[in-house]
């Protein structure tokens, strides 16, 4: 472990398996202090597993990880003191009030009474929940719960904040608000923020983006550099019928399937694009050019769309639900 | 300072259990209605028969009424229900994610479990204590010292049984599986604890004749709850069927053994 002194998070060659399935495969990364770092990948890519390792809930099978200079396996208590975590699913006690949830957190982190009081008031003000201070959490909306969880994770003034899919299931307005709080904190307190997400648009502002797929890191850089290096313009089309789709797939080898119906074609070469459009113009019901975005970076690197997999998994879960949870 | 911080955490976990218990109406209603049903219906109903007065003819005489005899057992029943149902709270924390909030905190694992078990035992002790309000009705007169002794013993018993609930929770995957417990664990343990009928035939000469089958006597003797009920009877109505030290020994033994097993389970998880 020879980390740079100003590194907040250092992960070296971490491997984690669940039975035969390898959730993380030889992952290494470094996050400098005060950075906003985004882990981007489809569901099941291993993002949550990496967070579990970093917040000391899961020991890595191989490799090591350190947060704020403390090894998560050898010095778990010291590591836990310096981190705040917002989990993917709510971990609030919904029978307690907002205040009681925060008071619990303050006590468990050993904060003295006076400091608890001032910090709880400040935290509730930060996420604009003062009005609901003594309301039971059960009556809160999804967005309010999330905000309360962020307030709670920040209560003991951690140096590093982990957010696992913090904005899933929230409306656009709440999402934006949450990102604003975090940005403010990062600037004011020098907080290091590590976020996992599969919403591409949310990581455009991050200092550094790490794209992870099937337990492996496939690219890591600033959003601009990633787009520069891997991004290309894509032409996505919706063929009129299955026959048209088959014809396109048969005659243009670079074309990739996107989801059930759409097809995507690299659109860097104008002559080739023109030729394609003039040939199939009459058999397409929709044509769209995608500028280089992180979405297209992901597409170029994996040959899939981020959302594809996410939706596929949701369908699988629904099917399992219909079977009554039986395999 | 460090010590103080740990105590704060322990207090927080304990307090959360108490707060949750006061907000759980169903549990509270159960805690109040159960002793009422047992004492008002079963107790009152069987009271005349226990005295041996069958059809007005006195067959044998016992120094206690059935209500008095049943009273300490109903306290134990109330503690058993609340303690063992505590597993639901543990499963709840695990399934709904609250457990992770504590696990990523700097609190040491054993203290997390201790706080939780202390909280659960306090709630169970209070539920047991509620029954004491009915003492006058059951013709049991209590001195303040008796009440303090009884509450102390009830707390240790609740601590052991709550740890037992935690052990069960580690082995049960779902809430659905839990409903079975009251029928397969609580009631059989209760009925074979000499709670609703006296075991010792030497209690009266007449009862020697009506001996119990061998297997039932065996079940009663290996059941640790038997000794808990007996210890509480010793305090509340000064009646013991077994050596008086035995009850306390079994209650303390259960508390230690079950907590250690729960701790080992919790560490592994």
XYZ file of C-alpha atoms in Angstrom:
596
model
C 0.000 0.000 0.000
C 1.858 3.056 -1.173
C -0.915 5.569 -1.511
C -0.410 9.200 -2.257
C -0.768 11.158 0.972
C -3.796 13.056 -0.303
C -5.703 10.012 -1.520
C -9.089 9.594 0.191
C -9.813 6.141 -1.190
C -7.327 3.572 -2.405
C -8.488 0.246 -3.784
C -5.834 -2.261 -4.834
C -6.550 -5.442 -6.754
C -9.805 -6.163 -4.960
C -11.612 -9.371 -5.892
C -14.958 -10.390 -4.388
C -16.984 -13.471 -5.318
C -20.467 -14.562 -4.327
C -20.287 -18.294 -4.802
C -19.231 -18.896 -8.388
C -20.157 -15.385 -9.472
C -17.334 -12.888 -9.448
C -18.786 -9.524 -8.387
C -15.479 -7.631 -8.493
C -12.527 -8.810 -10.505
C -9.124 -7.317 -9.671
C -10.389 -3.761 -9.240
C -7.933 -0.965 -8.471
C -8.661 2.730 -8.199
C -7.599 5.851 -6.353
C -9.786 8.805 -5.435
C -7.999 12.022 -4.440
C -9.276 13.895 -1.371
C -11.975 16.433 -2.122
C -12.862 14.868 -5.461
C -16.254 13.974 -6.773
C -15.905 10.499 -8.147
C -18.587 8.593 -10.014
C -18.854 4.858 -10.499
C -20.935 4.297 -13.594
C -22.252 0.952 -14.705
C -25.385 -1.088 -15.303
C -27.157 -2.932 -12.479
C -25.168 -5.929 -11.366
C -21.851 -4.417 -12.482
C -20.419 -4.632 -8.957
C -20.880 -1.032 -7.831
C -22.764 -1.885 -4.651
C -20.279 -4.622 -3.830
C -17.438 -2.131 -4.077
C -19.279 0.233 -1.731
C -19.835 -2.656 0.713
C -16.109 -3.341 0.737
C -15.272 0.333 1.264
C -17.706 0.748 4.158
C -16.363 -2.427 5.860
C -19.482 -4.545 5.410
C -17.853 -7.063 3.059
C -14.286 -8.307 3.313
C -12.559 -8.543 -0.033
C -11.549 -12.091 -0.960
C -8.300 -10.733 -2.303
C -6.638 -7.331 -2.472
C -6.951 -4.422 -0.065
C -8.835 -1.178 0.333
C -8.287 1.895 2.491
C -10.444 4.916 3.265
C -8.884 8.079 4.739
C -5.680 6.101 5.269
C -7.319 3.315 7.300
C -7.344 -0.216 5.918
C -10.941 -1.465 5.899
C -10.005 -4.950 7.098
C -7.253 -4.184 9.609
C -8.599 -0.914 11.032
C -12.351 -1.102 10.453
C -13.334 1.124 13.404
C -11.032 3.925 12.298
C -12.271 3.554 8.718
C -15.925 3.676 9.851
C -15.333 6.898 11.740
C -14.272 8.762 8.627
C -17.077 7.679 6.314
C -20.733 8.469 5.826
C -22.885 6.099 3.811
C -26.183 6.472 1.984
C -27.336 3.023 0.961
C -29.256 2.098 -2.140
C -32.374 1.160 -0.145
C -33.461 3.221 2.813
C -31.871 2.336 6.144
C -33.940 4.758 8.225
C -36.140 3.547 11.065
C -39.548 4.544 9.787
C -41.186 4.288 13.200
C -38.967 7.031 14.543
C -39.210 10.730 13.769
C -36.636 12.572 11.672
C -35.100 13.985 14.843
C -34.994 10.593 16.546
C -33.251 9.019 13.571
C -30.578 11.715 13.644
C -30.299 11.614 17.437
C -29.743 7.858 17.224
C -26.999 8.369 14.670
C -25.317 11.081 16.763
C -25.356 8.877 19.870
C -24.030 5.840 18.058
C -21.155 7.947 16.745
C -20.504 9.047 20.353
C -21.253 12.747 19.802
C -21.819 14.791 22.985
C -25.199 16.377 23.587
C -24.419 19.959 22.617
C -22.723 18.983 19.394
C -25.548 16.581 18.521
C -28.049 19.361 18.907
C -26.270 21.913 16.751
C -25.319 19.355 14.096
C -28.843 17.919 13.870
C -30.336 21.364 13.450
C -27.762 22.262 10.808
C -28.257 18.966 8.968
C -32.040 19.330 8.866
C -31.676 22.899 7.636
C -29.278 21.778 4.922
C -31.784 19.332 3.451
C -34.722 21.648 4.149
C -36.583 19.274 6.442
C -36.891 21.537 9.534
C -40.651 21.640 9.189
C -40.889 17.867 9.545
C -38.410 17.547 12.424
C -40.781 15.653 14.713
C -42.793 13.807 12.084
C -42.553 10.031 11.898
C -40.470 8.941 8.912
C -43.168 6.530 7.734
C -45.171 9.520 6.480
C -42.244 10.852 4.412
C -42.091 10.722 0.618
C -39.204 8.967 -1.131
C -37.423 12.238 -1.750
C -37.749 13.359 1.863
C -36.368 10.054 3.090
C -33.386 10.339 0.787
C -32.671 13.863 1.956
C -32.935 12.774 5.576
C -30.522 9.936 4.886
C -28.023 12.319 3.361
C -28.390 14.613 6.372
C -27.787 11.639 8.640
C -24.730 10.437 6.728
C -23.187 13.908 7.099
C -24.071 14.376 10.786
C -20.778 13.140 12.228
C -18.804 15.202 9.699
C -17.228 12.364 7.742
C -14.363 13.066 5.361
C -15.713 10.719 2.745
C -19.302 10.221 1.666
C -20.504 7.117 -0.185
C -23.751 7.364 -2.059
C -25.099 4.199 -3.614
C -27.613 5.136 -6.308
C -28.747 8.145 -4.261
C -31.294 9.401 -6.748
C -32.996 6.226 -7.948
C -36.750 6.596 -8.057
C -36.721 10.333 -7.377
C -38.254 13.039 -9.506
C -36.000 15.318 -11.538
C -36.423 18.284 -9.196
C -35.412 16.346 -6.076
C -32.492 14.810 -7.932
C -31.175 18.188 -8.871
C -31.603 19.458 -5.335
C -29.642 16.549 -3.909
C -26.773 17.158 -6.298
C -26.756 20.809 -5.279
C -26.355 19.963 -1.574
C -23.515 17.641 -2.333
C -21.742 20.141 -4.537
C -22.009 22.791 -1.805
C -20.590 20.435 0.801
C -17.751 19.401 -1.399
C -16.716 22.983 -1.957
C -17.209 24.099 1.646
C -15.871 21.138 3.588
C -13.553 19.481 1.126
C -15.709 16.360 1.361
C -14.781 13.493 -0.913
C -17.882 12.114 -2.632
C -18.076 8.699 -4.255
C -21.336 8.052 -6.066
C -22.629 5.076 -7.949
C -25.287 5.606 -10.523
C -26.659 4.448 -13.792
C -28.045 7.849 -14.686
C -25.504 9.104 -17.187
C -26.582 12.725 -17.001
C -25.686 12.820 -13.296
C -22.015 12.112 -13.738
C -21.312 14.701 -16.426
C -20.172 17.131 -13.712
C -18.016 14.675 -11.767
C -14.256 15.214 -11.574
C -13.648 11.647 -12.517
C -15.780 8.850 -13.902
C -15.000 5.192 -13.580
C -16.936 2.907 -15.889
C -17.439 -0.531 -14.427
C -19.022 -3.529 -16.088
C -19.231 -7.156 -14.988
C -16.941 -6.527 -12.035
C -14.165 -4.942 -14.069
C -13.086 -1.355 -14.552
C -13.181 -0.681 -18.265
C -12.275 3.012 -18.300
C -11.520 5.811 -15.873
C -10.948 9.505 -16.605
C -12.598 12.899 -16.553
C -15.916 12.971 -18.411
C -14.401 15.220 -21.101
C -11.417 12.966 -21.660
C -13.617 9.875 -21.826
C -15.795 11.460 -24.464
C -12.746 12.601 -26.375
C -11.186 9.150 -26.333
C -14.121 6.752 -26.661
C -17.070 8.869 -27.605
C -18.285 8.849 -31.119
C -21.366 10.006 -32.865
C -23.907 7.266 -33.252
C -26.816 6.962 -35.550
C -29.660 5.073 -33.915
C -32.536 3.923 -36.066
C -35.843 2.180 -35.553
C -36.546 -0.171 -38.481
C -40.152 -0.367 -39.659
C -40.417 -4.103 -39.182
C -38.419 -7.189 -38.319
C -37.711 -7.827 -41.972
C -36.071 -4.417 -42.359
C -34.021 -5.002 -39.209
C -32.791 -8.343 -40.526
C -31.896 -6.773 -43.858
C -29.853 -4.025 -42.175
C -28.078 -6.452 -39.860
C -27.243 -8.682 -42.788
C -25.823 -5.996 -45.032
C -24.036 -3.614 -42.596
C -21.651 -5.496 -40.280
C -20.874 -2.511 -37.951
C -24.491 -2.224 -36.867
C -25.289 -3.187 -33.264
C -28.576 -4.130 -31.712
C -29.900 -1.841 -28.994
C -32.613 -3.376 -26.908
C -35.385 -5.184 -28.697
C -35.870 -3.056 -31.769
C -33.362 -0.272 -32.199
C -30.136 -0.529 -34.124
C -27.041 1.657 -33.757
C -24.405 2.506 -36.328
C -21.164 4.463 -35.727
C -21.682 7.775 -37.531
C -18.143 9.143 -37.728
C -17.762 8.428 -41.432
C -20.130 10.752 -43.231
C -20.014 8.972 -46.588
C -20.883 5.646 -44.999
C -23.714 7.228 -43.024
C -25.129 8.866 -46.128
C -24.905 5.611 -48.035
C -26.693 3.795 -45.222
C -29.471 6.344 -45.031
C -30.055 6.455 -48.777
C -30.253 2.671 -48.927
C -32.633 2.137 -46.001
C -34.446 5.495 -45.825
C -37.832 4.015 -46.693
C -37.629 1.163 -44.253
C -36.893 3.234 -41.122
C -39.553 4.787 -38.915
C -37.166 6.807 -36.752
C -33.650 8.199 -37.210
C -31.605 9.944 -34.559
C -28.042 11.209 -34.275
C -26.459 10.873 -30.824
C -23.611 13.295 -30.064
C -20.680 11.899 -28.067
C -21.999 11.518 -24.513
C -20.976 9.214 -21.711
C -23.847 7.050 -22.853
C -22.128 6.611 -26.198
C -18.823 6.029 -24.431
C -20.439 3.140 -22.619
C -21.914 1.879 -25.869
C -18.521 2.026 -27.601
C -16.790 0.236 -24.738
C -19.278 -2.547 -24.106
C -21.439 -2.689 -27.201
C -24.506 -2.268 -25.030
C -26.633 0.547 -23.756
C -26.509 1.223 -20.032
C -30.266 1.097 -19.676
C -30.592 -2.179 -21.560
C -29.221 -4.283 -18.838
C -31.028 -2.357 -16.150
C -34.357 -2.975 -17.815
C -33.516 -6.588 -18.504
C -32.858 -7.158 -14.846
C -36.073 -5.475 -13.820
C -37.972 -7.769 -16.192
C -36.252 -10.781 -14.691
C -37.230 -9.639 -11.210
C -40.809 -9.123 -12.270
C -40.903 -12.597 -13.771
C -39.508 -14.032 -10.549
C -42.207 -12.173 -8.645
C -44.899 -13.728 -10.800
C -43.512 -17.171 -10.165
C -44.001 -16.482 -6.486
C -40.284 -16.154 -5.808
C -39.641 -19.771 -6.737
C -36.786 -20.679 -9.007
C -14.034 9.841 26.821
C -13.972 6.824 24.561
C -15.901 4.874 27.187
C -18.520 7.605 27.342
C -18.940 7.486 23.567
C -19.583 3.727 23.719
C -22.133 4.181 26.499
C -23.940 6.764 24.379
C -24.176 4.259 21.553
C -25.426 1.526 23.886
C -28.027 3.920 25.267
C -29.169 4.868 21.747
C -29.757 1.254 20.733
C -31.565 0.485 24.004
C -33.710 3.601 23.750
C -34.686 2.821 20.152
C -36.153 -0.540 21.202
C -38.202 1.140 23.924
C -39.433 3.890 21.626
C -40.427 1.386 18.971
C -42.240 -0.770 21.536
C -44.382 2.137 22.723
C -45.374 2.842 19.127
C -46.300 -0.767 18.374
C -49.956 -0.884 19.383
C -50.442 -4.541 18.493
C -47.665 -5.675 20.800
C -48.968 -3.526 23.625
C -52.520 -4.806 23.234
C -51.194 -8.368 23.284
C -49.193 -7.640 26.424
C -52.267 -6.351 28.241
C -54.958 -8.684 26.940
C -53.047 -11.934 27.331
C -52.831 -11.892 31.143
C -56.440 -10.710 31.361
C -57.632 -13.685 29.314
C -55.535 -16.192 31.212
C -56.428 -14.946 34.651
C -60.028 -13.882 34.075
C -61.143 -16.870 32.062
C -58.847 -19.798 32.731
C -57.933 -18.724 36.246
C -61.409 -17.898 37.407
C -62.905 -20.851 35.574
C -60.649 -23.475 37.130
C -60.341 -21.836 40.535
C -63.013 -23.954 42.303
C -61.734 -27.259 40.890
C -58.193 -26.597 41.999
C -59.291 -26.433 45.595
C -60.684 -29.881 45.232
C -64.240 -28.754 45.764
C -66.037 -30.940 43.284
C -69.812 -30.621 43.445
C -69.506 -28.926 46.795
C -67.591 -31.806 48.316
C -64.042 -31.025 49.468
C -61.732 -33.792 48.227
C -58.342 -32.254 49.062
C -56.954 -28.914 50.209
C -54.104 -26.928 48.676
C -52.676 -23.918 50.491
C -53.105 -21.738 47.370
C -55.963 -20.860 45.113
C -55.653 -21.626 41.421
C -55.491 -17.917 40.653
C -52.552 -17.510 43.016
C -50.887 -20.580 41.555
C -51.401 -19.379 37.979
C -50.428 -15.756 38.612
C -46.600 -16.111 38.443
C -46.901 -18.382 35.387
C -48.881 -15.755 33.491
C -46.059 -13.278 34.137
C -43.616 -15.767 32.624
C -45.970 -16.313 29.661
C -46.103 -12.595 28.972
C -42.312 -12.358 29.117
C -41.948 -15.370 26.815
C -44.209 -13.882 24.162
C -42.580 -10.472 24.140
C -39.027 -11.829 24.294
C -39.371 -14.438 21.600
C -41.365 -12.103 19.353
C -38.348 -9.830 19.654
C -36.865 -11.908 16.857
C -39.268 -10.048 14.570
C -37.521 -6.798 15.443
C -34.160 -8.379 14.605
C -35.423 -9.729 11.290
C -36.973 -6.325 10.593
C -33.640 -4.565 11.063
C -31.942 -7.049 8.814
C -34.511 -7.069 6.012
C -35.268 -3.351 5.965
C -31.676 -2.263 6.088
C -31.513 -0.510 9.435
C -28.898 -2.983 10.609
C -26.413 -1.583 8.078
C -26.759 1.882 9.576
C -25.374 0.466 12.838
C -22.864 -1.868 11.217
C -21.047 0.956 9.405
C -20.876 2.972 12.642
C -17.833 2.769 14.931
C -19.841 0.813 17.539
C -18.231 -2.587 18.288
C -20.384 -5.536 17.189
C -20.860 -7.091 20.672
C -22.121 -3.763 22.059
C -24.632 -3.439 19.223
C -26.086 -6.817 20.146
C -25.954 -6.082 23.881
C -27.850 -2.816 23.412
C -30.463 -4.536 21.342
C -30.947 -7.418 23.781
C -31.037 -5.034 26.777
C -33.711 -3.001 25.000
C -35.776 -6.090 24.184
C -35.454 -7.443 27.729
C -36.550 -4.143 29.220
C -39.684 -4.173 27.077
C -40.377 -7.810 27.998
C -39.832 -7.086 31.685
C -42.317 -4.229 31.500
C -44.853 -6.530 29.852
C -44.289 -9.010 32.664
C -44.566 -6.196 35.187
C -47.954 -5.195 33.783
C -49.317 -8.454 35.164
C -48.317 -7.401 38.680
C -51.074 -4.779 38.514
C -53.532 -7.683 38.645
C -51.990 -9.031 41.881
C -54.830 -7.794 44.068
C -57.341 -9.474 41.782
C -55.487 -12.789 42.009
C -55.375 -12.482 45.802
C -51.621 -12.066 45.888
C -50.339 -9.510 48.398
C -46.935 -8.099 47.553
C -44.423 -6.164 49.610
C -42.177 -3.615 47.845
C -39.224 -5.942 48.381
C -41.056 -8.795 46.653
C -41.827 -6.530 43.700
C -38.177 -5.480 43.353
C -36.976 -9.078 43.589
C -39.555 -10.235 41.088
C -38.699 -7.472 38.595
C -34.993 -8.325 38.900
C -35.616 -11.980 38.199
C -38.019 -11.100 35.369
C -35.340 -8.947 33.752
C -32.737 -11.712 33.795
C -35.297 -14.182 32.460
C -36.253 -11.698 29.724
C -32.571 -11.203 28.863
C -32.106 -14.949 28.329
C -35.307 -15.374 26.324
C -34.627 -12.272 24.214
C -31.197 -13.686 23.345
C -33.024 -16.884 22.420
C -35.233 -14.803 20.120
C -32.108 -13.389 18.454
C -30.791 -16.938 17.954
C -34.088 -17.895 16.314
C -33.981 -14.792 14.111
C -30.586 -15.818 12.758
C -32.146 -19.090 11.609
C -35.369 -17.771 10.164
C -35.298 -16.131 6.772
C -38.748 -14.587 6.637
C -41.496 -13.014 8.686
C -43.922 -15.643 7.434
C -41.942 -18.425 9.049
C -42.178 -16.651 12.336
C -45.893 -16.989 12.993
C -45.361 -20.688 13.587
C -43.185 -19.978 16.609
C -45.919 -19.174 19.046
C -47.523 -22.544 18.407
C -44.395 -24.673 18.142
C -42.219 -23.050 20.767
C -43.951 -20.718 23.196
C -47.102 -22.672 24.038
C -45.498 -26.139 24.358
C -42.791 -24.687 26.590
C -45.416 -22.911 28.626
C -47.721 -25.870 29.102
C -44.899 -28.212 30.087
C -43.493 -25.801 32.664
C -45.863 -26.815 35.449
C -47.536 -23.492 34.814
C -51.168 -24.531 34.653
C -50.968 -27.660 36.827
C -48.736 -28.523 39.780
C -46.195 -31.231 39.164
C -45.076 -32.288 42.578
C -47.458 -35.026 43.739
C -46.247 -34.552 47.304
C -48.115 -31.259 47.246
C -51.160 -33.098 48.571
C -51.631 -36.743 49.396
C -54.702 -36.937 47.264
C -52.797 -36.001 44.159
C -50.335 -38.860 44.448
C -53.175 -41.081 43.345
C -53.777 -39.036 40.234
C -50.187 -39.440 39.018
C -49.111 -37.983 35.708
C -47.740 -40.131 32.881
C -43.983 -40.608 32.893
C -43.318 -38.742 29.650
C -45.098 -35.620 30.812
C -43.146 -35.527 34.066
C -39.959 -35.887 32.027
C -40.949 -33.031 29.709
C -41.668 -30.808 32.677
C -38.386 -31.631 34.357
C -36.158 -30.908 31.361
C -37.981 -27.671 30.523
C -35.968 -24.686 31.799
C -39.134 -22.563 31.934
C -40.357 -24.881 34.723
C -37.620 -23.541 36.962
C -38.241 -19.940 35.951
C -41.909 -20.262 36.880
C -40.914 -21.971 40.104
C -38.456 -19.227 41.060
C -41.089 -16.566 40.475
C -43.623 -18.518 42.533
C -41.062 -18.656 45.298
C -40.870 -14.875 45.359
C -44.525 -14.007 44.782
C -46.457 -16.674 46.691
C -43.596 -18.295 48.631
C -44.262 -21.656 47.081
C -41.526 -23.788 45.491
C -41.782 -27.205 43.931
C -37.998 -27.414 43.515
C -35.032 -26.262 45.610
C -35.304 -22.467 45.600
C -31.743 -21.805 44.377
C -32.318 -23.951 41.306
C -34.720 -21.507 39.644
C -32.337 -18.568 39.855
C -29.441 -20.737 38.672
C -31.373 -21.870 35.589
C -32.503 -18.312 34.780
C -28.970 -16.902 35.028
C -27.581 -19.880 33.124
C -30.018 -19.307 30.259
C -29.122 -15.622 30.114
C -25.401 -16.330 29.820
C -25.576 -19.298 27.449
C -28.145 -17.815 25.051
C -26.393 -14.450 24.910
C -23.051 -16.057 24.107
C -24.620 -18.170 21.337
C -26.406 -15.081 19.969
C -23.118 -13.207 20.009
C -21.322 -15.947 18.087
C -24.161 -15.981 15.534
C -24.052 -12.214 15.192
C -20.284 -12.150 14.675
C -20.520 -14.706 11.915
C -23.300 -12.880 10.072
